[in-house]
mmCIF file of C-alpha atoms in Angstrom:
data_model
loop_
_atom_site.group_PDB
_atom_site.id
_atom_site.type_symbol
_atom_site.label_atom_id
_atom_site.label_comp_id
_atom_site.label_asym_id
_atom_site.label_seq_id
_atom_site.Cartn_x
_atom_site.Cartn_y
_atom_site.Cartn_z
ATOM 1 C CA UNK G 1 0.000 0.000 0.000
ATOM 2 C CA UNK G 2 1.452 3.486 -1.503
ATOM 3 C CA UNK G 3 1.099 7.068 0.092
ATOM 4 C CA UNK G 4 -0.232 8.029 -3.182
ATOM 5 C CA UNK G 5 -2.852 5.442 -3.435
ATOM 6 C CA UNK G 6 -6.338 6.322 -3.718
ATOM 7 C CA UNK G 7 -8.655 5.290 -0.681
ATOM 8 C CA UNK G 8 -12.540 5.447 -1.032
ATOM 9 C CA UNK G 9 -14.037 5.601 2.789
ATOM 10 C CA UNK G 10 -18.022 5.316 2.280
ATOM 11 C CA UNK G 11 -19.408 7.021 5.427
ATOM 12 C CA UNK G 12 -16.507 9.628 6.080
ATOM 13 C CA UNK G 13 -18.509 11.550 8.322
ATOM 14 C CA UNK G 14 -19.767 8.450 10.156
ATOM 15 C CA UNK G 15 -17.915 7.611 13.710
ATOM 16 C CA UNK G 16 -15.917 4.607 11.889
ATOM 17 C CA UNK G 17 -15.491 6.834 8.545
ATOM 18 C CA UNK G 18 -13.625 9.556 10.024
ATOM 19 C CA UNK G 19 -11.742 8.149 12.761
ATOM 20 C CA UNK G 20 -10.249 6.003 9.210
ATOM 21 C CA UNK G 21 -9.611 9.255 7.771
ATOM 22 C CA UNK G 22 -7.984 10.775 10.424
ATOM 23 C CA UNK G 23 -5.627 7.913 11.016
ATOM 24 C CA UNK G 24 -4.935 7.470 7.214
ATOM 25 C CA UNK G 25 -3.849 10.951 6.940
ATOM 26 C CA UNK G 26 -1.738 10.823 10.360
ATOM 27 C CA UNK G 27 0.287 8.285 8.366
ATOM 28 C CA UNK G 28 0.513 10.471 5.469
ATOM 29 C CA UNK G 29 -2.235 9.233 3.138
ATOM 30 C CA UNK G 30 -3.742 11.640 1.669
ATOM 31 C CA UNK G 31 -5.212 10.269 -2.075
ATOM 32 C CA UNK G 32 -8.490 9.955 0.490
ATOM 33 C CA UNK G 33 -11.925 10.341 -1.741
ATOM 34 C CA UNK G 34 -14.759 10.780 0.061
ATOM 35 C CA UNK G 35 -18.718 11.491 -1.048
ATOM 36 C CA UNK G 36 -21.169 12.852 1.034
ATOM 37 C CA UNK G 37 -25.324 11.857 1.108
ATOM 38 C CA UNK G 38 -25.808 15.110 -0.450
ATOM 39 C CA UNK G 39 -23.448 14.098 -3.147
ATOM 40 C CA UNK G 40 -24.316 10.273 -3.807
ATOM 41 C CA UNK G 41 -26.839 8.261 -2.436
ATOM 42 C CA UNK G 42 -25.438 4.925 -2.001
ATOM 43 C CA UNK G 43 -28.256 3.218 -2.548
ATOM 44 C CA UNK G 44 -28.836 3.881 -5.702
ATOM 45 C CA UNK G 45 -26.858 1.358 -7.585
ATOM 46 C CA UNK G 46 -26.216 3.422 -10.894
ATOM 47 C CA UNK G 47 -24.831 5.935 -9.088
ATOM 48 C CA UNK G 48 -22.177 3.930 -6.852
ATOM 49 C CA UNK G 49 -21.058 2.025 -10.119
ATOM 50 C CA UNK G 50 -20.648 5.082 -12.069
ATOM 51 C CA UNK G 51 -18.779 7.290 -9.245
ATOM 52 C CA UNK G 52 -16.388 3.603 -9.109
ATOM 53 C CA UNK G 53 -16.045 3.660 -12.702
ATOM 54 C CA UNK G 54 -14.696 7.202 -12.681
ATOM 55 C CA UNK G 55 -12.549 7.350 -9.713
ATOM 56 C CA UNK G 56 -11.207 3.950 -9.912
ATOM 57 C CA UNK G 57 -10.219 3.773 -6.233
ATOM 58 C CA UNK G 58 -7.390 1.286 -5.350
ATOM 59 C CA UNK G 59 -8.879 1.005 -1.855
ATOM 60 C CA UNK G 60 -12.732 1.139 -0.367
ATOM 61 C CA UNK G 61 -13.462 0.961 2.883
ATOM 62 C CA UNK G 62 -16.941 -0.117 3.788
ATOM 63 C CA UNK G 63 -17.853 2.375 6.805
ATOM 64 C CA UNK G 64 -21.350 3.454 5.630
ATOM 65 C CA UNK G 65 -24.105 1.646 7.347
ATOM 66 C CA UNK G 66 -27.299 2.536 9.044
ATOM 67 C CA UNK G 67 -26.840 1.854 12.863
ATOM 68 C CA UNK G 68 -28.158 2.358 16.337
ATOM 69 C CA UNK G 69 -28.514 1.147 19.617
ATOM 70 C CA UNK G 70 -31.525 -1.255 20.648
ATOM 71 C CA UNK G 71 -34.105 0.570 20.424
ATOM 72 C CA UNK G 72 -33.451 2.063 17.110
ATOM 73 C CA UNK G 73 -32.698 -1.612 16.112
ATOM 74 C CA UNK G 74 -35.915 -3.015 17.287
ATOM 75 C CA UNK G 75 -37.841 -0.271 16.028
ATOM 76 C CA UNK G 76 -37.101 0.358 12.123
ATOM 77 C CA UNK G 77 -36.357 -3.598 11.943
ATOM 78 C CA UNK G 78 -36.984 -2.857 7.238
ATOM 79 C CA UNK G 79 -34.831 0.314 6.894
ATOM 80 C CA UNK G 80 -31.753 -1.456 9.059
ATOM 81 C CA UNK G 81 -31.694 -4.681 7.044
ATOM 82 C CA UNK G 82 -33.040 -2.545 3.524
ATOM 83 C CA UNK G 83 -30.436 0.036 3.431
ATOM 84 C CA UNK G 84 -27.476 -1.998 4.917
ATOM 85 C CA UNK G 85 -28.375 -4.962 2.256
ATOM 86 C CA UNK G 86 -28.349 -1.714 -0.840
ATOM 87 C CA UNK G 87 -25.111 -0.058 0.371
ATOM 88 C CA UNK G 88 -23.016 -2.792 0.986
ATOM 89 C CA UNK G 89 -24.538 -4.981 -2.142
ATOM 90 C CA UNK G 90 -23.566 -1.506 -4.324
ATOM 91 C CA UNK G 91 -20.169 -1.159 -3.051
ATOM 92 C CA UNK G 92 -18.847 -4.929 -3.453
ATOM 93 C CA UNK G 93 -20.196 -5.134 -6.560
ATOM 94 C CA UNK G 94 -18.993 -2.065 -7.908
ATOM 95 C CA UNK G 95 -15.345 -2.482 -6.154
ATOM 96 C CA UNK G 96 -15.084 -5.755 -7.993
ATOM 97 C CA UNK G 97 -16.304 -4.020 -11.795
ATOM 98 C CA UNK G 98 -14.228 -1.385 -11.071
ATOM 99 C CA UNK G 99 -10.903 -3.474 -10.388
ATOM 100 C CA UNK G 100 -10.455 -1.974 -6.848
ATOM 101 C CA UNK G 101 -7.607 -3.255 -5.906
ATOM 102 C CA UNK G 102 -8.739 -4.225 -2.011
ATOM 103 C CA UNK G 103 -11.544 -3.335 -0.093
ATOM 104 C CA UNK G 104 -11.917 -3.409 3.764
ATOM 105 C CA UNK G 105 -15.820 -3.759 4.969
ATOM 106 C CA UNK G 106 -16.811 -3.061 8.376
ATOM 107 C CA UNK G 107 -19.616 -5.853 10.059
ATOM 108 C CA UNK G 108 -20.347 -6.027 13.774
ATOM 109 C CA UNK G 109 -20.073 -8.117 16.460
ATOM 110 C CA UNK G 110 -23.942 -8.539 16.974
ATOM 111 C CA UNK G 111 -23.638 -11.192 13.919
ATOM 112 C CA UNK G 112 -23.054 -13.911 16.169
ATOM 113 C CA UNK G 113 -25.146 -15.692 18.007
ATOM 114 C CA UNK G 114 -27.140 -14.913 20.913
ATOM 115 C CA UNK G 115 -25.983 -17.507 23.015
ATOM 116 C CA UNK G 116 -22.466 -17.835 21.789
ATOM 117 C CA UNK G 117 -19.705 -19.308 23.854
ATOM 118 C CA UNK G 118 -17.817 -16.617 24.344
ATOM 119 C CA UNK G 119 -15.114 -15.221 23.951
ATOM 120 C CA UNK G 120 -16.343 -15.305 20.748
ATOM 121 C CA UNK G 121 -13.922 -16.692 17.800
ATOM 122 C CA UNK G 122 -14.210 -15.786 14.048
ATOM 123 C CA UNK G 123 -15.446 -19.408 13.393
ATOM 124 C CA UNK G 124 -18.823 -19.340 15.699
ATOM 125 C CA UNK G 125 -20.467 -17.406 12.962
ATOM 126 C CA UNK G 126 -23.645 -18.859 11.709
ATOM 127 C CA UNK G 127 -23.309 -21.397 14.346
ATOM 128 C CA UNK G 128 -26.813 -20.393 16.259
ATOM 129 C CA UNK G 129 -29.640 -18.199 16.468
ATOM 130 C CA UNK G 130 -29.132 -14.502 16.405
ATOM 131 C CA UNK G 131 -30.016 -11.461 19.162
ATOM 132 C CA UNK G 132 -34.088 -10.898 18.010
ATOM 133 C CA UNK G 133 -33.728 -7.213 18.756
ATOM 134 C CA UNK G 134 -30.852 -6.792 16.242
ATOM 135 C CA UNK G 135 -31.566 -9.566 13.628
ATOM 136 C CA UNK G 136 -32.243 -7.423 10.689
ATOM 137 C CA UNK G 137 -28.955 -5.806 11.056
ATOM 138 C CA UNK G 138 -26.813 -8.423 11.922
ATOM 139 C CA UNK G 139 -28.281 -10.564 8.581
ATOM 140 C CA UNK G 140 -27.438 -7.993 6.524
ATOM 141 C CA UNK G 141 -23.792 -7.840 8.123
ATOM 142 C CA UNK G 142 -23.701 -11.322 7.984
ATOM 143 C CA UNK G 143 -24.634 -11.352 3.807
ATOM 144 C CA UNK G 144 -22.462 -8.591 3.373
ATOM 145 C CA UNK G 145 -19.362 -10.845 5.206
ATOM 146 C CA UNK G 146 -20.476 -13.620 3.000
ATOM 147 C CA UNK G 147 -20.644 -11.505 -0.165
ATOM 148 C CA UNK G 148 -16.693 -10.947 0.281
ATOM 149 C CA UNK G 149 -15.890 -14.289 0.902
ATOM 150 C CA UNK G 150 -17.998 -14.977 -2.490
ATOM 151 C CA UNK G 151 -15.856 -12.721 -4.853
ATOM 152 C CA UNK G 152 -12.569 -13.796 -3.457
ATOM 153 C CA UNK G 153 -13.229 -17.679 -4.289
ATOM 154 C CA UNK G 154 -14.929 -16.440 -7.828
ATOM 155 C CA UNK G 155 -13.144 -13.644 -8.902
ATOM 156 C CA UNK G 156 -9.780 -13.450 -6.943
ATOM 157 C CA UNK G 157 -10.372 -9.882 -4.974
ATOM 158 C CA UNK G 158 -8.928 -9.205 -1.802
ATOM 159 C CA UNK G 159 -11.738 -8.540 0.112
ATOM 160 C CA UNK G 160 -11.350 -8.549 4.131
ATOM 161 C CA UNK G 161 -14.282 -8.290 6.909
ATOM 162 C CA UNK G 162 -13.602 -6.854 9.976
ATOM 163 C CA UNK G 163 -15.792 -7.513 12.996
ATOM 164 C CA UNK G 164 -15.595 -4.438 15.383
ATOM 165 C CA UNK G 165 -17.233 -4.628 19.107
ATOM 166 C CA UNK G 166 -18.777 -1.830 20.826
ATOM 167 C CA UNK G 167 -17.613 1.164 19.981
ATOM 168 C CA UNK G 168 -17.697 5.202 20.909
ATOM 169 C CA UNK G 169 -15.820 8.231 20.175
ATOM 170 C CA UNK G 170 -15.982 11.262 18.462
ATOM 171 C CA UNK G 171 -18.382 11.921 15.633
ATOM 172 C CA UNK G 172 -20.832 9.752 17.833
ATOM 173 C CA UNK G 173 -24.466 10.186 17.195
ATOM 174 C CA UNK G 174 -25.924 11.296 20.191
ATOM 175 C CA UNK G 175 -29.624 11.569 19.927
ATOM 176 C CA UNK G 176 -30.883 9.409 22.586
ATOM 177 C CA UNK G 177 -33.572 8.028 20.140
ATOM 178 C CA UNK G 178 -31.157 6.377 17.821
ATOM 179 C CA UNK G 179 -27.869 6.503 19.836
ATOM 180 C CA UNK G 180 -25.588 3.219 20.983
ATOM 181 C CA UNK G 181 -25.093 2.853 24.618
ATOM 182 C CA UNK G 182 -22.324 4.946 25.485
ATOM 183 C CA UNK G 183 -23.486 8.284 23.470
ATOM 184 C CA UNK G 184 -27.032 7.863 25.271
ATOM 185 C CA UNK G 185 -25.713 7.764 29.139
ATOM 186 C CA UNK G 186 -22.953 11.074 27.788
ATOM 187 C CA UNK G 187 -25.784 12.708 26.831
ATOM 188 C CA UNK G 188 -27.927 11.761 29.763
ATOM 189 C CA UNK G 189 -25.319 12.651 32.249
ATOM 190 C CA UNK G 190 -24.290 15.267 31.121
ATOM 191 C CA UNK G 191 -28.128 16.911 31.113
ATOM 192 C CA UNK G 192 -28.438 15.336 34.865
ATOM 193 C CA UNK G 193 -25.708 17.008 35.614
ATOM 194 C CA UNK G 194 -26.595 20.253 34.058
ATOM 195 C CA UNK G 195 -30.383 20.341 35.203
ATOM 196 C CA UNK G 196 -29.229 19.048 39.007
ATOM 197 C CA UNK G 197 -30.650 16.407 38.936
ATOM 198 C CA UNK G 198 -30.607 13.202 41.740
ATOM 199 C CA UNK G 199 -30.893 10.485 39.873
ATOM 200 C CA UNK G 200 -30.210 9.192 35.948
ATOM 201 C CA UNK G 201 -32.491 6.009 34.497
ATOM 202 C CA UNK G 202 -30.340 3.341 32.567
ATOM 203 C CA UNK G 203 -32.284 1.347 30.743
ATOM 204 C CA UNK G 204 -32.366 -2.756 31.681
ATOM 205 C CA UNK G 205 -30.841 -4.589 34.806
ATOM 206 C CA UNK G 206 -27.304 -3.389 34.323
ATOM 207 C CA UNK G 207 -26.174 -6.792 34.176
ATOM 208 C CA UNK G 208 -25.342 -7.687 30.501
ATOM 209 C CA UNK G 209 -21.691 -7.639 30.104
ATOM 210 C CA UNK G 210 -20.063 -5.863 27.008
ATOM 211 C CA UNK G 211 -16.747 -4.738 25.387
ATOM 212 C CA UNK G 212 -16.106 -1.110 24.598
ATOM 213 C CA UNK G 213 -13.581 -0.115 22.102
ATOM 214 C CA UNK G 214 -12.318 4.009 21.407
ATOM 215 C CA UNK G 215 -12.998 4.233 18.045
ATOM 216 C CA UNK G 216 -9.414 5.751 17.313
ATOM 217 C CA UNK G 217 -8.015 2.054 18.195
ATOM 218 C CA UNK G 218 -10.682 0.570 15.646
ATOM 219 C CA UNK G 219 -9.449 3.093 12.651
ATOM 220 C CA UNK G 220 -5.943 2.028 13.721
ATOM 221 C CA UNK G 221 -6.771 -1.656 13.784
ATOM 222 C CA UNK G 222 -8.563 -1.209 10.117
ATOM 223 C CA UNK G 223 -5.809 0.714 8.328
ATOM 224 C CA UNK G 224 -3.627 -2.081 9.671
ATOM 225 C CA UNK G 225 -5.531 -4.884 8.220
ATOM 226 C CA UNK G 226 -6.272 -2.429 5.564
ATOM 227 C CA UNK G 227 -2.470 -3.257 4.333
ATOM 228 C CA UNK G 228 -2.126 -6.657 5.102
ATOM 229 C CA UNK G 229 -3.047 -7.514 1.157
ATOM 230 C CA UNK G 230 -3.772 -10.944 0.895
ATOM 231 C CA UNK G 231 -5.379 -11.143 4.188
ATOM 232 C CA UNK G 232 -8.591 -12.206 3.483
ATOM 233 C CA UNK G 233 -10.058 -14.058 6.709
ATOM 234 C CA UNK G 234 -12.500 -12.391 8.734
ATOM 235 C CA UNK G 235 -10.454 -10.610 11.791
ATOM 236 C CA UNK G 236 -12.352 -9.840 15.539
ATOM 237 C CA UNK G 237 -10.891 -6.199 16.630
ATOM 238 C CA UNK G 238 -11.770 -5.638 20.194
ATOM 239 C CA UNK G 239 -9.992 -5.159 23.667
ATOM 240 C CA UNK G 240 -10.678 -8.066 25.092
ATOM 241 C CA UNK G 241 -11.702 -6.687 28.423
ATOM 242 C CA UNK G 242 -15.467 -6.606 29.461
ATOM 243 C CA UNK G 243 -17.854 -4.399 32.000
ATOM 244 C CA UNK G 244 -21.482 -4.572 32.943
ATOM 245 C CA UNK G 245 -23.204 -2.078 31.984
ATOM 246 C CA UNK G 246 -24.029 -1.329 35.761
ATOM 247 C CA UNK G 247 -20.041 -0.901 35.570
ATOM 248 C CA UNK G 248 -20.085 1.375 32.209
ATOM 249 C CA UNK G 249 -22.979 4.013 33.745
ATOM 250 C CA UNK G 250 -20.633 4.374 37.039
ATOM 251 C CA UNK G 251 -17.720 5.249 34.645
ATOM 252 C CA UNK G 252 -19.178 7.576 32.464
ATOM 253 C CA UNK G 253 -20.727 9.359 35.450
ATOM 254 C CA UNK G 254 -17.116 9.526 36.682
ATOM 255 C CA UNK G 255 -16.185 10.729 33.583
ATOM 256 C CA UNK G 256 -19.192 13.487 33.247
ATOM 257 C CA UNK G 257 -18.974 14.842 36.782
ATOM 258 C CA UNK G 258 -22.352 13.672 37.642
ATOM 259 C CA UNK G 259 -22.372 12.361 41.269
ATOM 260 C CA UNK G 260 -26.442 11.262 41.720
ATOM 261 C CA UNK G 261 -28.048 8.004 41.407
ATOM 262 C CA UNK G 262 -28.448 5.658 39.218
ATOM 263 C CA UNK G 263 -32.097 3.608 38.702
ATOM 264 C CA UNK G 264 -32.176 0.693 36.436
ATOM 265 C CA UNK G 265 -35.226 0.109 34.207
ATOM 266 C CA UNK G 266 -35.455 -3.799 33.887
ATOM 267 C CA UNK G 267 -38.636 -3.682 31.716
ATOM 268 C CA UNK G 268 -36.280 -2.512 28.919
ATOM 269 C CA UNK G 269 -34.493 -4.935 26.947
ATOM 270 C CA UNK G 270 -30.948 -6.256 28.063
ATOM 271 C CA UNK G 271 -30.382 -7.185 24.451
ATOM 272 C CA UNK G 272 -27.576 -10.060 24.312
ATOM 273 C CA UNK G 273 -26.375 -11.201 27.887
ATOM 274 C CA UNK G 274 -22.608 -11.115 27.284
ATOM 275 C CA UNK G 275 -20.307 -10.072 23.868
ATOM 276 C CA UNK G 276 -16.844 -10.817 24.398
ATOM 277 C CA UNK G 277 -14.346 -10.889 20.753
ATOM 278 C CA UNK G 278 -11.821 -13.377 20.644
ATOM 279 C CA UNK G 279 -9.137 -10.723 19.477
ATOM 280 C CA UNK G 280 -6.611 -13.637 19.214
ATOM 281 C CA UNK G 281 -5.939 -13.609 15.267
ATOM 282 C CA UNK G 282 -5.419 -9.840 15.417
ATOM 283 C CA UNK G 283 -2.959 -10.054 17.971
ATOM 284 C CA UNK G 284 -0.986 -13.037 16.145
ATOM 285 C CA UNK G 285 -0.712 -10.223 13.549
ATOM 286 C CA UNK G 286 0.583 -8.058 15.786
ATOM 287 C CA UNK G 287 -1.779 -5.313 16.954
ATOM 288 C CA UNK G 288 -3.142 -4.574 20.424
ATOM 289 C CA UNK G 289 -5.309 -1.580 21.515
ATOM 290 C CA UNK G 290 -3.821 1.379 23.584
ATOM 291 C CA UNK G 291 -6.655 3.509 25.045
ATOM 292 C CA UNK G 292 -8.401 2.089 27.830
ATOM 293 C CA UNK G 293 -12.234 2.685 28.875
ATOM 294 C CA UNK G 294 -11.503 5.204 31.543
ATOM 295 C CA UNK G 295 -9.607 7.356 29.172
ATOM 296 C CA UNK G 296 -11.647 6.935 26.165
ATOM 297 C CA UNK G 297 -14.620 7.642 28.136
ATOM 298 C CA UNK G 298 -12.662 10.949 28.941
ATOM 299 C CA UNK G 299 -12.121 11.790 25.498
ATOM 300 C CA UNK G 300 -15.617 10.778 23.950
ATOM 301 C CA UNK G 301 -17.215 13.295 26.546
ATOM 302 C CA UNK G 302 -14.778 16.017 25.366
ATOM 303 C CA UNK G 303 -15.710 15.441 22.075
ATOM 304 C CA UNK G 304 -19.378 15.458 23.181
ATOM 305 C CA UNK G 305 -19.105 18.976 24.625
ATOM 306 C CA UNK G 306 -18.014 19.741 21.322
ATOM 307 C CA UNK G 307 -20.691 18.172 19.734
ATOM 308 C CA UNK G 308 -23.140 20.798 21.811
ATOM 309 C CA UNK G 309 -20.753 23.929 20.862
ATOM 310 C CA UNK G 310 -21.040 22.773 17.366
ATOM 311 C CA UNK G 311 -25.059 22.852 17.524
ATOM 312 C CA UNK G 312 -25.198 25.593 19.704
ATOM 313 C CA UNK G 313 -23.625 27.752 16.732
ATOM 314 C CA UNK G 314 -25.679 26.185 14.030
ATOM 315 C CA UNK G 315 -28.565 27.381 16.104
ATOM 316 C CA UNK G 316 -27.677 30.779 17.431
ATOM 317 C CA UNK G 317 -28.875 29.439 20.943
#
């Protein structure tokens, strides 16, 4: 992989999307093309081809998805598994006609099993049923992990999956309607905090247990594999270290300033009772994370105050 390569990253302005970008120009590429909604929808087939076809990328990286936390998951069950099914279906496809030279794609951890032994290793997939609140996602994940694996064995690419767990960070989406977990207690802290007051609701028991990655390390982890050409079996990129999410609220309190209560709503869903990655084929490669929670957790709520300075503007409030 050259410097002067070009690198297509669908969803730039995503959380995954630019925290590639910003690592791939640390390193000092800078060939990056990017194409915002306003610019190309990426569902419309013709258009992804044809934008292929003319830049001829060497590299895509498959950042652009429609995602969101378990209510969002549960609740627009058709748009999650539609529009991850068009963009990633438009992008392989078109990467392969346009003789991109490798392309990274970005799944998610929630396409194993429900009830997988954990930690979980790249070869459980498809080995049980899948987490009902997230199924529509994680099947289109799944076909779009498959759909690589498909165009290596028929047509020689060098097409890699990547299975990232939880992640956070900044460019996080932090409307509590669509947003993962750790954006949604930020932003509910944070407002606690701000308001006074005595007590913050977390929604289930607190007991599910779940890895948490900065999404700096992921972007690191990617443009690593990103150059490993000929690497072409599905890769885990976690921590390896768990928390409940009892554990999780307590830290970003501690990391938000907020020093009330917590109350735990157990009539909302838990979702999956434990995600652990088996990170041991990335670390037989050679990479290992270097931000822990405590200090990511730091940084994400910096780059949530941010976020509100940023809207703040926009809105002249």
């Amino acid at each position: 992989m050259q410097q002067t390569d070009k690198i297509f990253i669908a969803g730039h302005r995503g959380l995954v999307g630019s925290a590639i970008a910003r690592n791939l120009r640390k390193k000092g590429f800078n060939n990056i093309v990017t194409r915002g909604r306003e610019q190309m929808d990426l569902c419309d087939q013709a258009a992804v081809f044809r934008f292929l076809q003319d830049e001829r990328p060497d590299y895509v990286v498959v950042a652009a998805a429609k995602v969101g936390g378990i209510h969002a998951n549960n609740t627009y069950r058709a748009e999650f598994i539609y529009s991850n099914l068009m963009v990633q279906s438009n992008l392989i496809h078109g990467s392969h006609l346009a003789g991109v030279k490798r392309l990274l794609f970005l799944g998610s951890s929630c396409v194993y099993p429900r009830d997988c032994p954990q930690p979980m290793k790249e070869e459980y997939l498809l080995t049980g049923p899948l987490e009902k609140t997230n199924e529509p996602y994680a099947i289109a994940k799944i076909a779009g992990i498959r759909m690589c694996d498909a165009y290596n064995d028929q047509y020689g690419t060098d097409y890699v999956s990547v299975m990232p767990t939880n992640l956070y960070g900044i460019n996080d989406n932090f409307d509590l309607s669509t947003s993962h977990v750790v954006p949604a207690l930020i932003r509910k802290f944070h407002e606690a905090r701000v308001s006074g007051a005595k007590s913050v609701v977390v929604w289930g028991s607190g007991k599910p247990l779940r890895e948490f990655m900065y999404v700096d390390d992921l972007a690191d982890a990617c443009v690593f594999i990103l150059q490993k050409q000929g690497l072409r079996d599905m890769v885990n990129i976690g921590t390896g270290q768990e928390v409940s999410i009892r554990q999780l609220a307590e830290l970003v309190g501690e990391a938000v300033g907020f020093e009330g209560e917590l109350e735990f709503d157990a009539d909302k869903p838990d979702g999956t009772p434990r995600k652990l990655l088996d990170c041991s084929r990335l670390q037989a490669l050679g990479w290992e994370p270097k931000i822990q929670l405590r200090e990511g957790l730091r940084l994400a709520y910096q780059g949530f105050l941010a976020h509100l300075d940023k809207e703040r503007r926009l809105t002249g409030s």
